[in-house]
Coordinates of C-alpha atoms in Angstrom, one line a residue:
X1 CA 0.1 0.0 0.2
X2 CA 1.4 3.1 -1.0
X3 CA 2.1 6.2 1.5
X4 CA -1.1 8.2 -0.4
X5 CA -3.7 5.1 -0.1
X6 CA -2.3 4.9 3.8
X7 CA -3.6 8.4 4.1
X8 CA -6.9 7.6 2.9
X9 CA -7.2 5.0 5.4
X10 CA -7.5 6.9 8.8
X11 CA -6.4 4.9 11.9
X12 CA -9.5 3.6 13.6
X13 CA -8.7 4.8 17.0
X14 CA -7.8 8.4 15.9
X15 CA -8.8 9.2 12.4
X16 CA -12.4 7.8 12.2
X17 CA -15.0 10.3 11.1
X18 CA -17.8 10.4 13.9
X19 CA -20.7 13.0 12.5
X20 CA -23.6 13.5 14.8
X21 CA -27.0 14.4 13.6
X22 CA -28.5 16.9 16.0
X23 CA -27.1 19.8 17.8
X24 CA -29.6 20.1 20.8
X25 CA -28.5 18.5 24.6
X26 CA -27.8 14.9 23.3
X27 CA -25.9 15.5 20.2
X28 CA -23.6 18.1 21.7
X29 CA -23.2 16.2 25.2
X30 CA -21.9 13.0 22.5
X31 CA -19.6 15.2 20.9
X32 CA -17.9 16.9 24.1
X33 CA -17.9 13.3 25.4
X34 CA -16.0 11.8 23.0
X35 CA -13.3 14.6 23.5
X36 CA -13.7 13.8 27.2
X37 CA -13.0 10.4 26.8
X38 CA -9.9 10.6 24.5
X39 CA -11.5 10.4 21.1
X40 CA -8.7 12.6 18.8
X41 CA -10.3 11.9 15.4
X42 CA -12.8 14.2 13.4
X43 CA -16.1 15.1 15.0
X44 CA -18.8 16.9 13.3
X45 CA -22.1 18.2 14.6
X46 CA -24.9 18.6 12.5
X47 CA -27.9 21.1 13.4
X48 CA -31.0 21.9 11.5
X49 CA -31.3 25.2 13.5
X50 CA -29.1 28.3 12.6
X51 CA -28.2 29.4 16.8
X52 CA -25.2 28.4 18.5
X53 CA -26.6 25.2 19.8
X54 CA -28.4 26.0 23.0
X55 CA -30.1 24.3 26.2
X56 CA -34.3 23.8 25.8
X57 CA -35.4 23.6 29.5
X58 CA -34.8 27.9 30.0
X59 CA -37.3 28.2 27.0
X60 CA -39.9 27.8 28.9
X61 CA -38.8 30.1 31.5
X62 CA -36.0 32.5 31.6
X63 CA -35.9 33.0 27.6
X64 CA -39.7 33.0 27.6
X65 CA -40.0 35.8 30.4
X66 CA -37.1 37.6 28.8
X67 CA -34.8 37.1 31.7
X68 CA -32.2 35.6 29.5
X69 CA -31.8 36.4 25.4
X70 CA -30.7 32.6 24.8
X71 CA -29.4 29.3 26.8
X72 CA -26.6 28.9 24.4
X73 CA -24.2 26.4 25.7
X74 CA -20.9 27.1 27.7
X75 CA -18.9 25.2 25.2
X76 CA -16.0 26.0 23.1
X77 CA -16.4 23.7 20.3
X78 CA -13.1 25.4 18.4
X79 CA -11.3 24.8 21.4
X80 CA -12.4 20.9 21.0
X81 CA -11.8 21.1 17.7
X82 CA -15.7 20.2 17.1
X83 CA -16.7 21.0 13.6
X84 CA -20.3 23.0 13.8
X85 CA -22.5 22.7 10.9
X86 CA -25.2 24.8 11.6
X87 CA -28.4 25.7 9.9
X88 CA -28.2 22.8 7.4
X89 CA -31.0 19.9 7.1
X90 CA -30.1 16.4 7.2
X91 CA -32.4 14.6 4.7
X92 CA -31.5 10.8 4.5
X93 CA -28.6 8.5 5.1
X94 CA -27.8 5.4 3.4
X95 CA -25.8 3.0 5.9
X96 CA -24.3 1.0 3.2
X97 CA -22.5 3.9 1.7
X98 CA -21.9 5.6 5.3
X99 CA -23.1 8.8 3.8
X100 CA -25.8 11.3 5.1
X101 CA -27.8 13.2 2.5
X102 CA -27.7 17.2 2.8
X103 CA -28.9 19.5 0.4
X104 CA -25.3 20.7 0.1
X105 CA -24.1 17.4 -0.5
X106 CA -23.4 14.0 1.1
X107 CA -21.5 13.9 4.3
X108 CA -19.4 10.7 4.6
X109 CA -18.8 9.2 8.5
X110 CA -17.2 6.5 9.6
X111 CA -19.5 6.7 12.8
X112 CA -23.0 8.4 12.9
X113 CA -24.8 9.3 15.9
X114 CA -28.3 9.9 15.5
X115 CA -29.5 12.9 17.9
X116 CA -32.4 14.5 16.3
X117 CA -34.5 14.7 19.3
X118 CA -38.3 15.0 19.4
X119 CA -40.6 17.1 17.4
X120 CA -43.8 18.6 19.1
X121 CA -47.4 16.9 18.0
X122 CA -49.3 19.3 15.8
X123 CA -53.0 19.9 16.7
X124 CA -54.5 18.7 13.1
X125 CA -56.1 21.8 11.4
X126 CA -53.8 24.3 13.3
X127 CA -51.0 24.6 10.3
X128 CA -50.9 28.0 9.6
X129 CA -53.7 29.3 11.5
X130 CA -52.4 33.2 12.9
X131 CA -51.8 33.2 16.7
X132 CA -51.5 29.3 17.5
X133 CA -47.8 28.3 18.6
X134 CA -45.5 25.6 19.5
X135 CA -42.7 25.6 22.5
X136 CA -39.9 23.9 21.5
X137 CA -37.1 25.9 19.7
X138 CA -35.7 29.3 20.6
X139 CA -37.6 30.7 17.6
X140 CA -40.5 29.8 19.4
X141 CA -39.8 31.2 22.2
X142 CA -39.2 34.6 20.6
X143 CA -42.5 34.4 18.9
X144 CA -44.2 33.7 22.1
X145 CA -42.5 36.7 24.4
X146 CA -44.2 39.5 22.8
X147 CA -47.4 37.3 23.3
X148 CA -46.8 37.4 26.9
X149 CA -45.1 41.1 27.2
X150 CA -48.6 42.7 26.0
X151 CA -50.4 40.2 28.4
X152 CA -52.6 38.4 25.6
X153 CA -55.4 36.5 27.0
X154 CA -53.8 32.7 26.4
X155 CA -55.5 29.5 26.0
X156 CA -53.1 26.8 26.6
X157 CA -53.9 23.0 24.7
X158 CA -53.1 20.1 26.7
X159 CA -52.5 20.2 30.6
X160 CA -49.1 17.7 30.7
X161 CA -45.8 19.1 31.7
X162 CA -44.8 21.6 28.9
X163 CA -48.7 22.9 29.1
X164 CA -48.1 23.6 33.0
X165 CA -45.0 25.3 32.6
X166 CA -46.0 27.4 29.9
X167 CA -49.1 28.3 31.8
X168 CA -46.8 29.1 35.1
X169 CA -44.6 31.3 32.7
X170 CA -48.2 33.3 31.3
X171 CA -49.7 33.7 34.8
X172 CA -46.1 35.1 35.9
X173 CA -46.2 37.5 33.1
X174 CA -50.0 38.8 34.0
X175 CA -51.4 36.8 31.3
X176 CA -55.3 35.2 32.0
X177 CA -54.8 31.8 31.3
X178 CA -57.3 28.9 30.1
X179 CA -56.0 25.1 29.9
X180 CA -58.2 23.0 27.6
X181 CA -57.4 19.5 28.4
X182 CA -59.2 16.8 26.4
X183 CA -58.5 13.9 29.4
X184 CA -60.6 14.1 32.8
X185 CA -57.4 15.3 34.4
X186 CA -54.0 16.5 33.8
X187 CA -50.7 14.6 33.1
X188 CA -53.0 11.9 31.7
X189 CA -50.8 9.9 29.8
X190 CA -47.8 10.0 32.8
X191 CA -49.6 9.8 36.2
X192 CA -52.3 7.7 37.6
X193 CA -55.8 9.5 38.6
X194 CA -54.9 9.3 42.2
X195 CA -51.9 11.1 41.5
X196 CA -52.8 13.5 39.2
X197 CA -55.7 14.4 40.5
X198 CA -54.7 16.7 43.4
X199 CA -52.5 18.5 41.0
X200 CA -55.4 19.9 39.0
X201 CA -56.0 22.2 41.8
X202 CA -52.7 23.6 41.2
X203 CA -54.1 25.7 38.5
X204 CA -56.6 27.7 40.2
X205 CA -54.5 28.2 43.0
X206 CA -52.0 30.6 40.8
X207 CA -55.2 32.1 38.6
X208 CA -55.5 29.9 35.7
X209 CA -58.5 27.7 34.5
X210 CA -58.4 24.3 33.7
X211 CA -61.0 22.8 31.8
X212 CA -61.1 19.2 31.5
X213 CA -62.8 16.8 29.2
X214 CA -62.8 19.6 27.1
X215 CA -61.3 18.6 23.3
X216 CA -60.8 21.5 20.8
X217 CA -62.7 21.4 17.7
X218 CA -61.3 24.1 15.9
X219 CA -59.3 27.4 16.6
X220 CA -60.7 30.2 14.9
X221 CA -59.1 34.0 15.2
X222 CA -59.7 35.2 18.3
X223 CA -61.3 32.2 20.1
X224 CA -60.8 28.3 20.4
X225 CA -64.0 26.1 19.8
X226 CA -64.7 23.3 21.8
X227 CA -66.4 20.0 20.9
X228 CA -69.4 20.7 23.2
X229 CA -69.8 24.1 21.8
X230 CA -68.4 26.2 24.2
X231 CA -66.0 28.6 22.8
X232 CA -62.9 30.1 24.9
X233 CA -61.9 33.9 24.1
X234 CA -58.0 33.7 23.0
X235 CA -55.4 36.4 21.8
X236 CA -52.9 33.8 21.2
X237 CA -53.0 29.4 21.8
X238 CA -49.9 27.6 22.4
X239 CA -50.5 23.7 21.7
X240 CA -48.5 21.3 24.1
X241 CA -50.4 17.8 23.4
X242 CA -46.9 16.0 23.2
X243 CA -44.0 15.3 21.3
X244 CA -42.7 12.6 18.9
X245 CA -39.1 10.9 17.9
X246 CA -38.0 13.5 15.0
X247 CA -37.1 10.3 13.0
X248 CA -39.0 10.9 9.9
X249 CA -35.7 11.3 7.7
X250 CA -34.5 8.2 8.2
X251 CA -37.6 6.9 5.7
X252 CA -35.9 4.2 3.4
X253 CA -32.9 4.0 5.5
X254 CA -33.4 0.8 6.5
X255 CA -32.4 1.8 10.4
X256 CA -35.3 -0.2 12.3
X257 CA -37.8 2.2 14.2
X258 CA -40.4 1.0 16.8
X259 CA -44.2 1.7 16.7
X260 CA -43.9 5.3 18.5
X261 CA -40.9 6.2 16.0
X262 CA -38.3 5.8 18.0
X263 CA -35.0 4.4 16.6
X264 CA -35.0 1.3 18.4
X265 CA -31.1 0.8 20.0
X266 CA -29.9 -2.0 21.6
X267 CA -28.6 -2.1 25.1
X268 CA -25.3 -0.2 23.8
X269 CA -27.3 2.6 21.8
X270 CA -26.7 0.8 18.7
X271 CA -29.0 0.9 15.8
X272 CA -29.6 -1.6 13.3
X273 CA -27.6 -0.3 10.9
X274 CA -23.8 -0.9 11.5
X275 CA -21.6 2.2 13.3
X276 CA -25.1 3.8 13.6
X277 CA -25.7 5.0 17.3
X278 CA -28.8 6.9 18.6
X279 CA -29.2 9.0 21.6
X280 CA -31.8 11.0 23.6
X281 CA -35.5 11.7 22.9
X282 CA -35.4 10.1 19.1
X283 CA -34.4 6.9 20.5
X284 CA -35.6 4.0 22.5
X285 CA -33.2 1.3 24.5
X286 CA -34.1 -2.1 26.3
X287 CA -33.8 -1.5 30.2
X288 CA -32.7 -4.6 31.9
X289 CA -34.2 -2.8 35.2
X290 CA -37.9 -2.6 34.1
X291 CA -37.7 -5.2 32.0
X292 CA -39.2 -3.3 28.9
X293 CA -38.4 -1.0 25.9
X294 CA -38.3 2.6 27.3
X295 CA -38.4 6.0 25.5
X296 CA -37.7 8.9 27.6
X297 CA -38.3 12.6 26.6
X298 CA -36.1 14.1 29.3
X299 CA -33.4 16.2 29.7
X300 CA -31.2 13.7 31.8
X301 CA -31.5 11.1 29.5
X302 CA -30.0 13.1 26.8
X303 CA -27.2 14.0 29.4
X304 CA -26.5 10.6 30.2
X305 CA -26.9 8.6 26.8
X306 CA -24.3 10.4 25.0
X307 CA -21.4 9.4 27.4
X308 CA -22.3 5.7 26.9
X309 CA -22.7 6.2 23.1
X310 CA -18.8 7.9 23.3
X311 CA -17.5 5.3 25.2
X312 CA -19.1 2.4 22.8
X313 CA -18.2 4.5 19.8
X314 CA -14.4 4.8 21.4
X315 CA -14.4 1.1 22.1
X316 CA -15.5 -0.3 18.5
X317 CA -12.6 1.8 17.1
X318 CA -9.8 -0.5 19.7
X319 CA -7.7 -3.0 18.3
X320 CA -8.9 -5.2 21.3
X321 CA -12.6 -4.3 21.5
X322 CA -14.0 -4.5 24.6
X323 CA -17.5 -5.6 25.8
X324 CA -20.0 -2.6 25.2
X325 CA -20.9 -0.5 27.7
X326 CA -24.5 -1.2 28.9
X327 CA -27.3 2.2 28.8
X328 CA -29.6 1.0 32.0
X329 CA -30.5 4.5 33.7
X330 CA -32.9 5.4 36.6
X331 CA -34.9 7.8 34.5
X332 CA -35.0 11.3 35.9
X333 CA -37.1 14.2 35.1
X334 CA -38.0 17.9 36.6
X335 CA -40.4 20.0 36.2
X336 CA -41.3 23.8 38.1
X337 CA -44.5 24.7 37.8
X338 CA -47.2 26.6 39.9
X339 CA -44.4 27.8 42.4
X340 CA -43.9 24.0 43.1
X341 CA -40.6 22.0 42.1
X342 CA -42.0 18.4 41.2
X343 CA -39.0 15.4 40.4
X344 CA -39.6 12.2 39.2
X345 CA -37.1 9.2 39.1
X346 CA -37.8 5.8 38.2
X347 CA -40.7 4.0 35.9
X348 CA -43.9 2.9 37.7
X349 CA -45.3 1.0 34.5
X350 CA -45.0 -2.5 36.5
X351 CA -45.5 -1.4 40.1
X352 CA -48.1 -2.9 42.1
X353 CA -47.8 -0.9 45.0
X354 CA -48.3 2.8 45.1
X355 CA -47.5 4.6 48.8
X356 CA -48.5 8.5 49.4
X357 CA -45.8 10.6 51.8
X358 CA -47.7 13.5 52.9
X359 CA -50.9 15.2 52.5
X360 CA -51.3 16.2 49.0
X361 CA -53.5 18.6 49.2
X362 CA -50.3 20.6 50.8
X363 CA -47.5 22.0 49.7
X364 CA -44.8 18.8 49.8
X365 CA -45.6 15.2 49.3
X366 CA -44.2 12.3 47.5
X367 CA -45.3 9.3 46.1
X368 CA -43.3 6.0 46.2
X369 CA -44.2 3.2 43.6
X370 CA -43.0 -0.5 44.7
X371 CA -42.8 -3.9 42.9
X372 CA -42.5 -6.9 45.3
X373 CA -41.8 -4.1 48.0
X374 CA -38.9 -3.1 45.4
X375 CA -38.7 0.5 44.9
X376 CA -38.9 1.3 41.3
X377 CA -39.9 5.1 41.1
X378 CA -40.4 8.1 43.2
X379 CA -42.3 11.3 42.8
X380 CA -41.7 14.3 44.7
X381 CA -43.2 17.6 44.9
X382 CA -41.0 19.9 47.3
X383 CA -39.8 17.0 48.9
X384 CA -35.8 16.9 47.3
X385 CA -34.8 14.5 49.8
X386 CA -37.1 12.1 49.3
X387 CA -36.3 12.2 45.4
X388 CA -32.4 12.3 46.2
X389 CA -32.6 9.0 48.6
X390 CA -35.2 7.4 46.4
X391 CA -33.1 7.6 42.9
X392 CA -30.2 5.7 45.3
X393 CA -32.5 3.4 46.4
X394 CA -34.0 2.7 42.9
X395 CA -30.3 2.3 41.8
X396 CA -29.4 -0.3 44.5
X397 CA -32.7 -2.3 44.0
X398 CA -33.6 -1.7 47.5
X399 CA -36.5 -3.8 49.4
X400 CA -38.3 -1.2 51.4
X401 CA -40.9 -1.6 54.1
X402 CA -43.9 -0.5 52.9
X403 CA -45.4 0.8 56.5
X404 CA -42.2 2.5 57.0
X405 CA -42.0 4.0 53.8
X406 CA -45.5 5.1 54.0
X407 CA -44.6 7.5 56.7
X408 CA -43.3 11.2 55.9
X409 CA -41.6 11.2 58.9
X410 CA -39.2 8.2 58.1
X411 CA -36.4 9.2 56.0
X412 CA -36.8 6.7 52.6
X413 CA -33.2 5.2 53.4
X414 CA -34.3 4.1 56.7
X415 CA -37.2 2.3 55.6
X416 CA -35.1 -0.2 53.8
X417 CA -36.1 -3.9 54.8
X418 CA -33.7 -5.4 57.1

């Protein structure tokens, strides 16, 4: 082999080209983790938005309320030798050729990380309707800030996590807020009825009106028309009815997707295509801890998963290939809403016992879910110690004494069954 041919065949440990598609938290953290773990080959980060990569949680808080202009990551990409391609859409991938398709031409890769996140679900019939907003991007927040500044009356469609957070911000800005929810309670898709029920009172406590069992028929200029004929005045409408993996661009690639549209990664966050990994909101993974495949649309998953993907990319490039690192976290998220700090850790889908710690009508309480007395999930409202201790107990697979665990005066770590 000639010197020129050798130069065209980069060393697998240092010369492999890693391309990351998606410049949100998961994509950025993947690129950073590669450098932190010693990868010295070329790393390219491609983002569809023109903005410097930014964090999303502040969009529904500080950025929306004008307390911050943006939430750009404090990362020196140039110093880390991470090549940014911003404002560039990726339209497809051809795994056999190890190439991405973009309007500017193909982009080759040796290892690819899919980190395109999730996209908000659009309320049917509202595309292009004036005054209807989503809240997912920095541009969305910029369009909504004048709405809050001018204190328009706002209708929020959807009483999930994002709907509650936006309603909180709108009330803080002095807007009249009505939240319409098709289900009979807030957080219907996320929490059991008995846990979500006390949260319904939080809306009225801060002056927001919550209408449950209220399905939107259509949105007209200045009002929302419900299926039962009621109309709700609306200076602006914000739709927060969920999100789905942003994976439409993978059509025809042969990369396996689940029924929910997620990339079905394995325990090492590898996809069905060779040298292709997936992290964050767009990827589901099998959890040995919970015995099922999980799709986690939360910030912590976008922070933790990239470290595993980076380790496995580096490991796959080594001469002596190590065992892949498995990804099986205790899912975690938080939400700031209605003057409350809500935290959740674990996954309660397979629990058989629900325990209350404290009075749900009060300002601070928590819920524990057990399976065969093993703690599998905890929700904490204003009880951060319960969350911190509960998260560690879930990681340890700790078995609890249900009677002691239900006593809010007993620290969770002291409720371990001896």
